[in-house]
Coordinates of C-alpha atoms in Angstrom, one line a residue:
Chain A
M1 CA -43.2 92.4 228.7
N2 CA -46.4 90.4 228.1
R3 CA -49.1 92.6 226.6
T4 CA -52.0 91.4 228.6
L5 CA -49.9 91.7 231.8
T6 CA -49.1 95.3 230.9
F7 CA -52.8 96.0 230.2
L8 CA -53.7 94.5 233.5
A9 CA -51.1 96.5 235.4
W10 CA -52.5 99.7 233.9
L11 CA -56.0 98.7 234.7
A12 CA -55.0 98.0 238.3
A13 CA -53.2 101.3 238.6
F14 CA -56.2 103.1 237.3
A15 CA -58.6 101.3 239.6
T16 CA -56.4 102.0 242.6
L17 CA -56.3 105.7 241.7
A18 CA -60.1 105.8 241.1
M19 CA -60.6 104.5 244.6
L20 CA -58.2 107.0 246.2
P21 CA -60.9 109.5 247.3
Q22 CA -62.5 106.7 249.3
L23 CA -59.2 105.4 250.7
I24 CA -57.6 108.7 251.6
T25 CA -58.8 110.1 254.9
V26 CA -56.4 113.0 255.1
K27 CA -57.7 115.7 252.8
Y28 CA -54.3 117.1 252.2
Y29 CA -53.2 113.9 250.5
L30 CA -56.2 114.1 248.1
H31 CA -55.0 117.6 247.3
L32 CA -51.5 116.3 246.5
S33 CA -52.9 113.5 244.4
I34 CA -54.8 116.0 242.3
L35 CA -51.6 118.0 241.9
A36 CA -49.7 114.8 241.0
L37 CA -52.3 113.9 238.3
I38 CA -52.0 117.4 236.9
W39 CA -48.2 116.7 236.8
V40 CA -48.8 113.4 235.0
I41 CA -50.3 115.4 232.1
M42 CA -47.4 117.8 232.3
A43 CA -44.8 115.0 232.3
Q44 CA -46.5 113.1 229.5
G45 CA -46.2 116.2 227.4
Q46 CA -42.6 116.7 228.4
N47 CA -41.8 113.1 227.6
L48 CA -43.1 113.5 224.0
I49 CA -40.5 116.1 223.2
Q50 CA -37.7 115.1 225.6
G51 CA -38.0 111.4 225.9
Y52 CA -39.2 110.4 222.4
T53 CA -37.8 113.1 220.2
G54 CA -34.6 113.7 222.3
Y55 CA -35.0 117.5 222.4
V56 CA -34.7 118.8 226.0
S57 CA -37.2 121.6 226.2
I58 CA -37.0 123.9 229.2
V59 CA -40.2 125.9 228.5
G60 CA -42.7 123.4 230.0
A61 CA -43.6 125.6 233.0
G62 CA -43.8 128.6 230.7
F63 CA -46.4 126.9 228.6
M64 CA -48.2 125.8 231.7
G65 CA -48.3 129.4 232.7
I66 CA -49.7 130.5 229.3
G67 CA -52.5 127.9 229.7
A68 CA -53.2 128.9 233.3
Y69 CA -53.3 132.6 232.5
S70 CA -55.2 132.3 229.3
S71 CA -57.9 130.2 230.9
T72 CA -58.2 132.6 233.9
L73 CA -58.2 135.7 231.8
L74 CA -60.6 134.4 229.2
G75 CA -63.0 133.7 232.1
L76 CA -62.4 137.0 233.7
H77 CA -62.8 139.3 230.7
L78 CA -65.0 137.4 228.3
H79 CA -67.1 135.8 231.1
L80 CA -66.9 132.4 229.4
P81 CA -67.8 129.3 231.5
T82 CA -64.8 127.7 233.2
W83 CA -65.0 124.4 231.3
V84 CA -64.9 126.3 228.0
T85 CA -61.8 128.3 229.1
I86 CA -60.1 125.1 230.2
A87 CA -60.7 123.6 226.8
M88 CA -59.5 126.8 225.1
A89 CA -56.2 127.0 227.1
P90 CA -54.4 124.2 225.2
M91 CA -55.4 125.9 221.9
V92 CA -54.0 129.2 223.0
T93 CA -50.8 127.5 224.2
A94 CA -50.5 125.7 220.9
L95 CA -50.5 129.0 219.0
F96 CA -47.6 130.2 221.2
A97 CA -45.8 126.8 220.7
L98 CA -46.2 127.1 216.9
A99 CA -44.7 130.6 216.9
T100 CA -41.8 129.6 219.2
G101 CA -41.2 126.1 218.0
Y102 CA -40.9 126.9 214.3
P103 CA -37.7 129.0 214.8
S104 CA -36.2 127.1 217.7
L105 CA -36.5 123.6 216.3
R106 CA -34.2 124.6 213.5
I107 CA -31.4 124.4 216.0
K108 CA -30.3 121.3 217.8
G109 CA -29.2 119.9 221.1
H110 CA -27.9 122.4 223.6
Y111 CA -28.9 125.4 221.5
F112 CA -32.5 124.2 221.5
A113 CA -32.5 123.8 225.2
I114 CA -31.0 127.3 225.8
V115 CA -33.5 128.9 223.4
T116 CA -36.5 127.3 225.1
L117 CA -35.1 128.3 228.4
A118 CA -34.9 131.9 227.1
F119 CA -38.6 131.6 226.1
N120 CA -39.5 130.5 229.6
L121 CA -37.6 133.5 231.0
I122 CA -39.4 135.8 228.5
I123 CA -42.8 134.4 229.5
V124 CA -42.1 135.1 233.2
I125 CA -40.8 138.6 232.5
V126 CA -43.9 139.4 230.5
L127 CA -46.2 137.9 233.2
V128 CA -44.4 140.0 235.8
N129 CA -44.4 143.3 233.8
Y130 CA -47.6 143.3 231.9
K131 CA -49.5 144.3 235.0
E132 CA -52.6 145.6 233.3
L133 CA -53.4 142.1 232.2
T134 CA -51.7 139.8 234.7
N135 CA -51.6 141.9 237.9
G136 CA -47.8 141.4 238.0
E137 CA -46.1 139.5 240.7
T138 CA -49.1 139.7 243.0
G139 CA -50.9 137.3 240.7
I140 CA -54.6 136.6 240.4
S141 CA -56.6 135.1 243.1
N142 CA -60.3 134.0 243.4
I143 CA -60.1 132.1 240.1
P144 CA -63.4 130.3 239.7
K145 CA -63.5 126.6 240.5
L146 CA -65.6 123.8 239.0
W147 CA -68.5 122.3 240.9
G148 CA -68.2 124.8 243.7
G149 CA -64.7 123.6 244.5
S150 CA -65.6 120.0 245.2
R151 CA -62.3 118.1 245.5
D152 CA -63.7 114.7 244.8
A153 CA -65.3 115.8 241.6
Y154 CA -62.2 117.6 240.4
F155 CA -60.1 114.5 241.3
Y156 CA -62.2 112.4 238.9
L157 CA -62.0 115.0 236.2
V158 CA -58.3 115.2 236.4
L159 CA -57.9 111.5 236.7
L160 CA -60.0 110.9 233.5
L161 CA -58.0 113.6 231.6
A162 CA -54.7 112.2 232.8
A163 CA -55.7 108.7 231.8
F164 CA -57.0 109.8 228.4
L165 CA -53.9 111.9 227.7
T166 CA -51.6 109.0 228.8
L167 CA -53.5 106.7 226.4
L168 CA -53.2 109.4 223.7
A169 CA -49.4 109.6 224.3
A170 CA -49.2 105.9 224.0
L171 CA -51.1 105.9 220.7
I172 CA -48.8 108.6 219.4
A173 CA -45.8 106.7 220.5
R174 CA -46.9 103.5 218.8
S175 CA -47.9 105.2 215.6
R176 CA -45.7 105.9 212.6
V177 CA -45.3 109.4 213.9
G178 CA -43.9 108.0 217.1
E179 CA -41.5 105.8 215.2
I180 CA -40.2 108.8 213.3
L181 CA -39.8 110.8 216.5
L182 CA -37.7 107.9 217.9
A183 CA -35.7 107.8 214.7
I184 CA -35.1 111.6 215.1
R185 CA -33.8 111.0 218.6
Q186 CA -31.4 108.3 217.3
N187 CA -30.2 110.0 214.2
E188 CA -31.9 113.1 212.8
D189 CA -29.7 113.4 209.7
L190 CA -30.6 109.8 208.7
V191 CA -34.3 110.6 209.0
G192 CA -33.8 113.6 206.7
S193 CA -31.7 111.6 204.2
I194 CA -34.6 109.2 203.5
G195 CA -36.8 112.0 202.6
I196 CA -38.8 112.6 205.7
A197 CA -39.2 116.3 206.7
A198 CA -38.1 115.9 210.3
W199 CA -39.0 119.4 211.2
K200 CA -42.7 118.7 210.8
Y201 CA -42.6 115.9 213.2
K202 CA -40.5 117.8 215.7
L203 CA -42.9 120.7 215.5
F204 CA -45.8 118.3 216.0
A205 CA -44.2 116.8 219.2
F206 CA -43.3 120.3 220.5
V207 CA -46.8 121.7 219.9
V208 CA -48.5 118.6 221.4
S209 CA -46.3 118.7 224.4
A210 CA -47.1 122.4 224.8
M211 CA -50.9 121.6 224.6
Y212 CA -50.4 119.1 227.4
A213 CA -48.6 121.7 229.5
G214 CA -51.3 124.3 228.7
L215 CA -54.1 122.1 229.8
A216 CA -52.1 121.2 232.9
G217 CA -51.7 124.9 233.6
A218 CA -55.5 125.6 233.2
L219 CA -56.4 122.6 235.5
Y220 CA -53.9 123.9 238.0
A221 CA -55.3 127.4 238.0
H222 CA -58.9 126.4 238.5
F223 CA -57.8 123.9 241.2
Q224 CA -55.7 126.2 243.3
G225 CA -57.7 129.3 242.6
F226 CA -54.5 131.4 242.6
I227 CA -51.7 131.9 240.1
N228 CA -48.7 134.2 239.9
P229 CA -45.7 134.3 237.6
E230 CA -43.3 132.6 240.0
I231 CA -45.2 129.3 239.8
F232 CA -44.3 129.0 236.1
G233 CA -40.6 129.8 236.4
V234 CA -37.7 127.7 235.1
A235 CA -37.5 125.7 238.4
Q236 CA -40.8 124.1 237.5
S237 CA -39.6 123.3 234.0
L238 CA -36.7 121.5 235.5
D239 CA -39.1 119.6 237.7
A240 CA -40.8 118.4 234.6
I241 CA -37.5 117.2 233.1
L242 CA -36.7 115.5 236.4
A243 CA -40.1 113.7 236.4
V244 CA -39.4 112.3 232.9
I245 CA -35.8 111.3 233.7
L246 CA -36.6 109.8 237.0
G247 CA -39.6 107.8 235.8
G248 CA -38.0 106.7 232.6
S249 CA -37.8 108.8 229.5
G250 CA -39.3 107.4 226.3
T251 CA -41.7 105.1 228.2
I252 CA -45.4 105.6 228.9
A253 CA -45.4 104.6 232.5
G254 CA -42.3 106.6 233.3
P255 CA -43.9 110.1 233.4
V256 CA -46.7 108.8 235.6
I257 CA -44.3 107.5 238.2
G258 CA -42.1 110.5 237.8
A259 CA -44.9 113.0 238.3
F260 CA -46.1 111.3 241.5
L261 CA -42.5 111.3 242.8
V262 CA -41.9 114.9 242.0
V263 CA -45.1 116.0 243.8
F264 CA -44.9 113.6 246.8
L265 CA -41.2 113.4 247.5
P266 CA -40.8 117.0 248.9
E267 CA -44.0 116.7 250.9
L268 CA -43.0 113.4 252.5
L269 CA -39.5 114.6 253.3
R270 CA -40.8 117.9 254.5
F271 CA -37.7 119.8 253.5
A272 CA -37.1 123.5 253.3
D273 CA -37.1 124.8 249.8
S274 CA -33.3 125.0 249.6
F275 CA -32.9 121.4 250.7
R276 CA -35.5 120.4 248.1
L277 CA -33.3 122.0 245.4
I278 CA -30.2 120.3 246.6
L279 CA -31.9 116.9 246.9
Y280 CA -33.6 117.2 243.5
G281 CA -30.4 118.3 241.9
L282 CA -28.5 115.4 243.5
I283 CA -31.2 112.9 242.4
L284 CA -31.1 114.3 238.8
V285 CA -27.3 114.0 238.7
L286 CA -27.2 110.6 240.3
A287 CA -30.1 109.3 238.2
T288 CA -28.5 110.5 235.0
I289 CA -25.1 108.9 235.8
F290 CA -26.3 105.7 237.4
M291 CA -29.8 105.1 236.1
P292 CA -30.3 106.9 232.8
I293 CA -33.1 104.4 231.9
G294 CA -35.2 105.6 234.8
I295 CA -37.3 103.6 237.3
V296 CA -39.4 102.0 234.5
G297 CA -36.2 100.9 232.7
V298 CA -34.8 99.4 235.8
C299 CA -38.0 97.5 236.6
K300 CA -38.2 96.2 233.0
A301 CA -34.7 95.0 233.2
L302 CA -35.4 93.3 236.5
I303 CA -38.6 91.6 235.2
C304 CA -36.8 90.4 232.1
R305 CA -34.0 89.0 234.2
L306 CA -36.4 87.2 236.6
S307 CA -38.4 85.7 233.8
G308 CA -35.2 84.6 232.1
K309 CA -35.7 86.5 229.0
G310 CA -33.2 88.9 227.5
L311 CA -34.0 92.6 227.5
R312 CA -35.5 93.5 224.2
H313 CA -33.2 96.0 222.6
G314 CA -34.6 99.5 222.7
A315 CA -37.6 98.5 224.8
Chain B
M1 CA -29.7 162.2 222.6
L2 CA -26.1 161.7 221.6
I3 CA -25.0 162.1 225.2
E4 CA -27.6 159.6 226.3
I5 CA -26.4 157.1 223.7
L6 CA -22.8 157.6 224.9
Q7 CA -23.9 157.2 228.5
Q8 CA -25.6 154.0 227.8
T9 CA -22.7 152.7 225.7
I10 CA -20.4 153.2 228.7
N11 CA -22.9 151.5 231.0
G12 CA -23.1 148.7 228.4
L13 CA -19.4 148.3 228.3
A14 CA -19.2 147.4 231.9
I15 CA -22.0 144.8 231.8
G16 CA -20.7 143.7 228.4
G17 CA -17.3 142.9 230.1
V18 CA -19.2 140.7 232.6
Y19 CA -20.9 138.9 229.7
V20 CA -17.6 138.4 228.0
L21 CA -16.1 136.8 231.1
I22 CA -19.1 134.4 231.5
A23 CA -19.0 133.6 227.8
L24 CA -15.3 132.9 227.8
G25 CA -15.7 130.2 230.4
L26 CA -18.7 128.7 228.6
T27 CA -17.0 128.8 225.2
T28 CA -13.8 127.2 226.5
V29 CA -15.8 124.4 228.1
F30 CA -18.0 123.9 225.1
G31 CA -15.3 124.2 222.5
I32 CA -13.0 121.7 224.2
L33 CA -15.2 119.3 226.0
G34 CA -18.5 119.7 224.1
I35 CA -20.4 120.3 227.3
A36 CA -23.1 123.0 227.6
H37 CA -22.0 123.9 231.2
F38 CA -25.4 125.1 232.3
A39 CA -24.4 125.4 236.0
H40 CA -21.9 128.1 235.1
G41 CA -24.3 130.9 235.9
S42 CA -25.2 129.5 239.3
V43 CA -21.5 129.0 240.2
S44 CA -20.9 132.7 239.2
M45 CA -23.7 133.8 241.5
F46 CA -22.2 131.6 244.3
G47 CA -18.9 133.4 243.8
G48 CA -20.5 136.7 244.2
Y49 CA -22.3 135.7 247.4
L50 CA -19.1 134.2 248.7
T51 CA -17.3 137.4 248.2
F52 CA -20.1 139.3 249.9
F53 CA -20.0 136.9 252.8
L54 CA -16.2 137.2 253.2
V55 CA -16.4 141.0 253.1
T56 CA -19.4 141.6 255.4
S57 CA -19.4 138.7 257.8
Q58 CA -15.7 138.0 258.0
G59 CA -14.6 141.6 257.7
L60 CA -12.0 140.9 255.0
P61 CA -10.9 143.7 252.7
V62 CA -12.4 143.4 249.2
L63 CA -9.0 142.9 247.6
V64 CA -8.3 139.9 249.8
A65 CA -11.8 138.5 249.5
I66 CA -11.7 138.5 245.7
P67 CA -8.6 136.3 245.3
I68 CA -10.0 133.9 247.8
A69 CA -13.3 133.6 245.9
L70 CA -11.4 133.1 242.7
V71 CA -9.4 130.3 244.2
V72 CA -12.5 128.7 245.6
G73 CA -14.0 129.0 242.2
F74 CA -11.1 127.2 240.6
L75 CA -11.4 124.3 243.1
L76 CA -15.1 124.2 242.6
G77 CA -14.5 123.9 238.9
L78 CA -12.2 120.9 239.5
L79 CA -14.8 119.3 241.8
I80 CA -17.6 119.7 239.3
E81 CA -15.5 118.2 236.5
I82 CA -14.5 115.1 238.6
I83 CA -17.9 114.4 240.3
A84 CA -20.4 115.4 237.7
Y85 CA -19.2 115.6 234.2
R86 CA -16.5 113.0 234.1
P87 CA -18.9 110.1 234.6
V88 CA -21.1 111.1 231.7
R89 CA -18.1 112.0 229.4
D90 CA -18.8 109.2 226.9
A91 CA -22.6 109.2 227.3
N92 CA -25.1 111.0 225.1
H93 CA -24.6 114.8 225.2
I94 CA -28.1 115.2 226.5
N95 CA -27.0 113.4 229.7
A96 CA -24.3 115.9 230.3
F97 CA -26.8 118.6 229.9
I98 CA -29.2 117.1 232.3
V99 CA -26.4 116.6 234.8
A100 CA -25.7 120.3 234.3
L101 CA -29.3 121.1 235.1
G102 CA -29.1 119.0 238.3
L103 CA -25.9 120.7 239.3
T104 CA -27.6 124.1 238.8
M105 CA -30.3 123.1 241.2
M106 CA -27.7 121.9 243.7
V107 CA -25.6 125.0 243.6
E108 CA -28.8 127.2 243.9
G109 CA -29.9 125.2 246.9
I110 CA -26.5 125.2 248.6
N111 CA -26.3 128.9 248.0
L112 CA -29.7 129.5 249.6
Q113 CA -28.6 127.3 252.5
M114 CA -25.4 129.1 253.1
F115 CA -26.3 132.7 252.2
G116 CA -30.0 133.0 252.5
H117 CA -32.6 134.6 250.3
E118 CA -31.5 138.2 250.5
Q119 CA -30.5 140.2 247.5
V120 CA -27.0 141.6 248.3
V121 CA -24.6 144.2 247.0
I122 CA -20.9 143.7 247.5
P123 CA -19.6 146.8 249.3
T124 CA -16.5 148.1 247.6
G125 CA -16.3 151.6 249.0
L126 CA -15.7 152.9 245.5
S127 CA -18.3 155.6 245.1
R128 CA -16.5 158.4 243.2
V129 CA -18.2 159.5 240.0
F130 CA -16.4 161.2 237.1
R131 CA -18.2 163.6 234.8
L132 CA -16.9 163.9 231.2
G133 CA -19.0 166.5 229.2
G134 CA -22.4 165.4 230.4
V135 CA -21.6 161.7 230.6
T136 CA -21.3 160.3 234.2
V137 CA -18.9 157.5 234.8
P138 CA -18.8 155.9 238.2
E139 CA -15.3 154.9 239.2
L140 CA -16.4 151.3 239.9
R141 CA -17.5 150.9 236.3
I142 CA -14.0 151.9 235.0
Y143 CA -12.4 149.3 237.3
V144 CA -14.8 146.6 236.2
I145 CA -14.0 147.4 232.5
I146 CA -10.3 147.4 233.2
A147 CA -10.4 144.2 235.2
A148 CA -12.4 142.5 232.5
I149 CA -9.9 143.5 229.8
V150 CA -7.0 142.3 232.0
L151 CA -8.7 138.9 232.6
V152 CA -9.6 138.4 229.0
A153 CA -6.0 139.3 227.9
A154 CA -4.6 137.0 230.5
M155 CA -6.8 134.2 229.3
M156 CA -5.9 134.8 225.7
L157 CA -2.1 134.8 226.5
F158 CA -2.5 131.6 228.5
V159 CA -4.3 129.8 225.7
E160 CA -2.1 131.2 222.9
R161 CA 1.3 131.3 224.5
T162 CA 1.8 128.7 227.2
K163 CA 2.5 125.0 226.8
T164 CA -0.7 124.1 228.7
G165 CA -2.7 126.5 226.5
Q166 CA -1.3 124.8 223.4
A167 CA -2.3 121.4 224.8
I168 CA -5.8 122.7 225.4
R169 CA -6.1 123.9 221.8
A170 CA -4.7 120.7 220.6
V171 CA -7.4 118.7 222.4
A172 CA -10.1 121.1 221.1
E173 CA -8.8 120.6 217.5
N174 CA -8.4 116.8 217.6
R175 CA -8.5 114.8 220.7
D176 CA -7.1 111.6 219.3
A177 CA -4.2 113.3 217.6
A178 CA -3.5 115.1 220.9
I179 CA -3.3 111.8 222.7
L180 CA -0.9 110.4 220.2
M181 CA 1.3 113.5 220.6
G182 CA 1.6 112.8 224.3
V183 CA -0.8 115.4 225.6
N184 CA -2.2 114.4 229.0
V185 CA -5.9 114.6 228.1
K186 CA -7.1 113.7 231.6
S187 CA -5.8 116.9 233.1
I188 CA -7.0 119.2 230.4
P189 CA -10.7 119.1 231.4
L190 CA -9.7 119.8 234.9
I191 CA -7.7 122.9 234.0
V192 CA -10.4 124.1 231.6
F193 CA -13.1 123.8 234.3
G194 CA -11.0 125.4 237.0
I195 CA -10.1 128.4 234.9
S196 CA -13.6 128.8 233.4
T197 CA -15.2 128.7 236.8
S198 CA -12.7 131.3 238.1
L199 CA -13.7 133.6 235.3
G200 CA -17.3 133.0 236.0
V201 CA -16.7 133.8 239.7
A202 CA -15.0 137.1 238.6
A203 CA -18.1 137.9 236.6
G204 CA -20.4 137.2 239.5
I205 CA -18.3 139.5 241.8
M206 CA -18.5 142.2 239.2
V207 CA -22.3 142.0 239.0
G208 CA -22.5 141.9 242.8
A209 CA -20.5 145.1 243.0
L210 CA -22.1 146.9 240.1
F211 CA -25.7 146.0 240.6
A212 CA -26.8 143.3 243.0
I213 CA -27.1 139.5 243.1
A214 CA -30.1 137.5 244.2
P215 CA -31.0 133.9 244.2
G216 CA -32.0 132.6 240.8
I217 CA -29.9 135.3 239.0
G218 CA -27.6 132.5 237.7
E219 CA -30.1 131.3 235.1
G220 CA -30.2 134.8 233.6
F221 CA -26.4 134.8 233.6
V222 CA -25.9 131.5 231.8
V223 CA -28.6 132.3 229.3
K224 CA -26.9 135.6 228.6
G225 CA -23.6 133.7 228.4
F226 CA -25.0 131.3 225.8
A227 CA -26.6 134.2 224.0
V228 CA -23.1 135.7 223.6
L229 CA -21.8 132.4 222.3
I230 CA -24.6 132.3 219.8
L231 CA -24.0 135.9 218.8
G232 CA -20.2 135.5 218.4
G233 CA -20.0 132.0 217.1
L234 CA -19.3 128.9 219.1
G235 CA -15.8 128.2 220.4
S236 CA -14.5 131.5 219.1
F237 CA -12.6 133.8 221.5
P238 CA -12.9 136.9 219.4
G239 CA -16.5 136.0 218.8
A240 CA -17.2 135.8 222.6
I241 CA -15.5 139.2 223.1
L242 CA -17.4 140.9 220.3
G243 CA -20.7 139.2 221.2
G244 CA -20.4 140.1 224.9
T245 CA -19.7 143.7 224.1
V246 CA -22.5 143.9 221.5
L247 CA -25.0 142.3 223.9
G248 CA -24.0 144.6 226.8
I249 CA -24.3 147.8 224.8
T250 CA -27.5 146.7 223.0
E251 CA -29.1 145.8 226.3
S252 CA -28.1 149.1 227.9
I253 CA -29.4 151.2 225.0
A254 CA -32.6 149.2 224.8
A255 CA -33.0 149.7 228.6
G256 CA -32.4 153.4 228.2
F257 CA -34.6 154.0 225.2
I258 CA -37.2 151.3 225.1
S259 CA -37.9 149.7 228.5
S260 CA -35.7 148.6 231.3
A261 CA -38.3 146.0 232.4
Y262 CA -38.1 144.3 229.0
K263 CA -34.3 144.7 228.4
D264 CA -33.7 140.9 228.9
V265 CA -36.5 140.1 226.5
I266 CA -34.7 142.3 223.9
A267 CA -31.4 140.5 224.5
F268 CA -33.1 137.1 224.0
V269 CA -34.9 138.2 220.9
V270 CA -31.5 139.4 219.4
M271 CA -30.1 136.0 220.2
I272 CA -33.0 134.1 218.6
L273 CA -32.8 136.4 215.5
V274 CA -29.1 135.7 215.1
L275 CA -29.7 132.0 215.4
L276 CA -32.2 132.1 212.7
I277 CA -30.4 134.4 210.3
R278 CA -26.8 133.5 210.9
P279 CA -26.7 130.3 213.0
Q280 CA -22.9 130.2 212.9
G281 CA -22.7 133.5 214.7
L282 CA -21.2 136.8 213.8
L283 CA -17.6 135.6 213.7
G284 CA -18.2 131.8 213.4
R285 CA -17.0 129.7 210.5
S286 CA -19.9 128.6 208.3
P287 CA -20.7 124.9 209.0

């Protein structure tokens, strides 16, 4: 697609989002929009490891939980200001990601997915059982909010962060590192055979994606004012995977679209939880079978066909 | 101390039998079709709930309900293969895995819709308890262990001794050669999925009778199943049997001596350690 056109599209999307608090009259939709923007951060992180590197990680929500709990607990026990703890949350999450990523990235494919899933289960078990620190399944409420809980102000904070992190993800994807990540997805052995230490790049992608999730978790905690272990269970990790697949894995716009869909779909359809699971599962299966390139991929193909150009390979 | 260890070993054997059954299904599917059948745990849970439903709401005797559940499991396995996995057969393996994740969500949702949110225990009426020199052995555990042994033996006989079993092994060994030898490779995945799902359902029923089943328990099942595969070595039947038993006993002893809240964490840590130190598993061939 034309570069300037892409840039203009992004600009328009950003401007529309920036005007949302003025356009939206129902406060609940503003609430959902903030959640969706938090999920944009989450999905961009997931896309780095899943979409670009080709490693399906199922620990996204677990890392989100580590970010949420570390920001909350740092504020509670060390009495640090909220914006400091939010900034520290991704760092704490990165430490956990380093410790778990180093061993688990030595294994490939399904094994990696299973091990990361085990990590997510472990994180939830610890959050439930380490009651002295986490208050167990009851969770922690009355988490301090920024700016006295002003939704509009928080919206802009999250919007700016989501935009910045999307830009950062795009920069990573365009860089040499991003090329190597893509190469790992295509053929990891080949990457190793030309003397590139693939594990360093995989670990980088894994840790960065965890930092995205950690930040998303902290933002979530200080937005909702309440967290408990259930929020960070495997089901949410699957939602992150769904967001990436649905939007278009390995694209920058994909996670943005996917995140909004994942947050707004169940609200618009007003389904019970069990129906939501069935529907999401069905979408995931159908999308993988019939639309593995995601919404962004389908749109790109359409635009290319309309403008009479062939689809650029790998775009 | 010794008695406590013995006691936990016997407890571990029962749960180990369950893990072996789950792992056998997973290892067959993975070994032959190369699919990480992630929905296996949820389907097992579904089988447990179905049995509970047949016994409590429909008033069927347990011994009638169990075969029905096993047959339903077999049919469900066929359905899953045809609808979900066959379309992504030739795509990237990640796609099959994501389809499996989607299937998991669907099965969980359908289960919630059909059977509700309640945690249930399948009533068996088997409540006698034997005492052997300080070790207590509930009757039910013995039956579970025996049933697991019988099912495993039947599965081994099927794969080793029958013509179909031979075809399955041939496809696992070399798909193209099997086609050339006239093996009907289209029906093999169906049979594999049917049998594997039946075994999974059997495991779900055992857990439902021994302990309890609750929504979401399937994730734990399947991760334990994969942990067994990793322990024992991929695609290896003896490995799955050894791995399942070892995991069950380790977990029981850890629950008895360290902490029952963290027993799953211990099981996962064992799995991760094995992956790091001996990635081919205890009985696997070195790559």
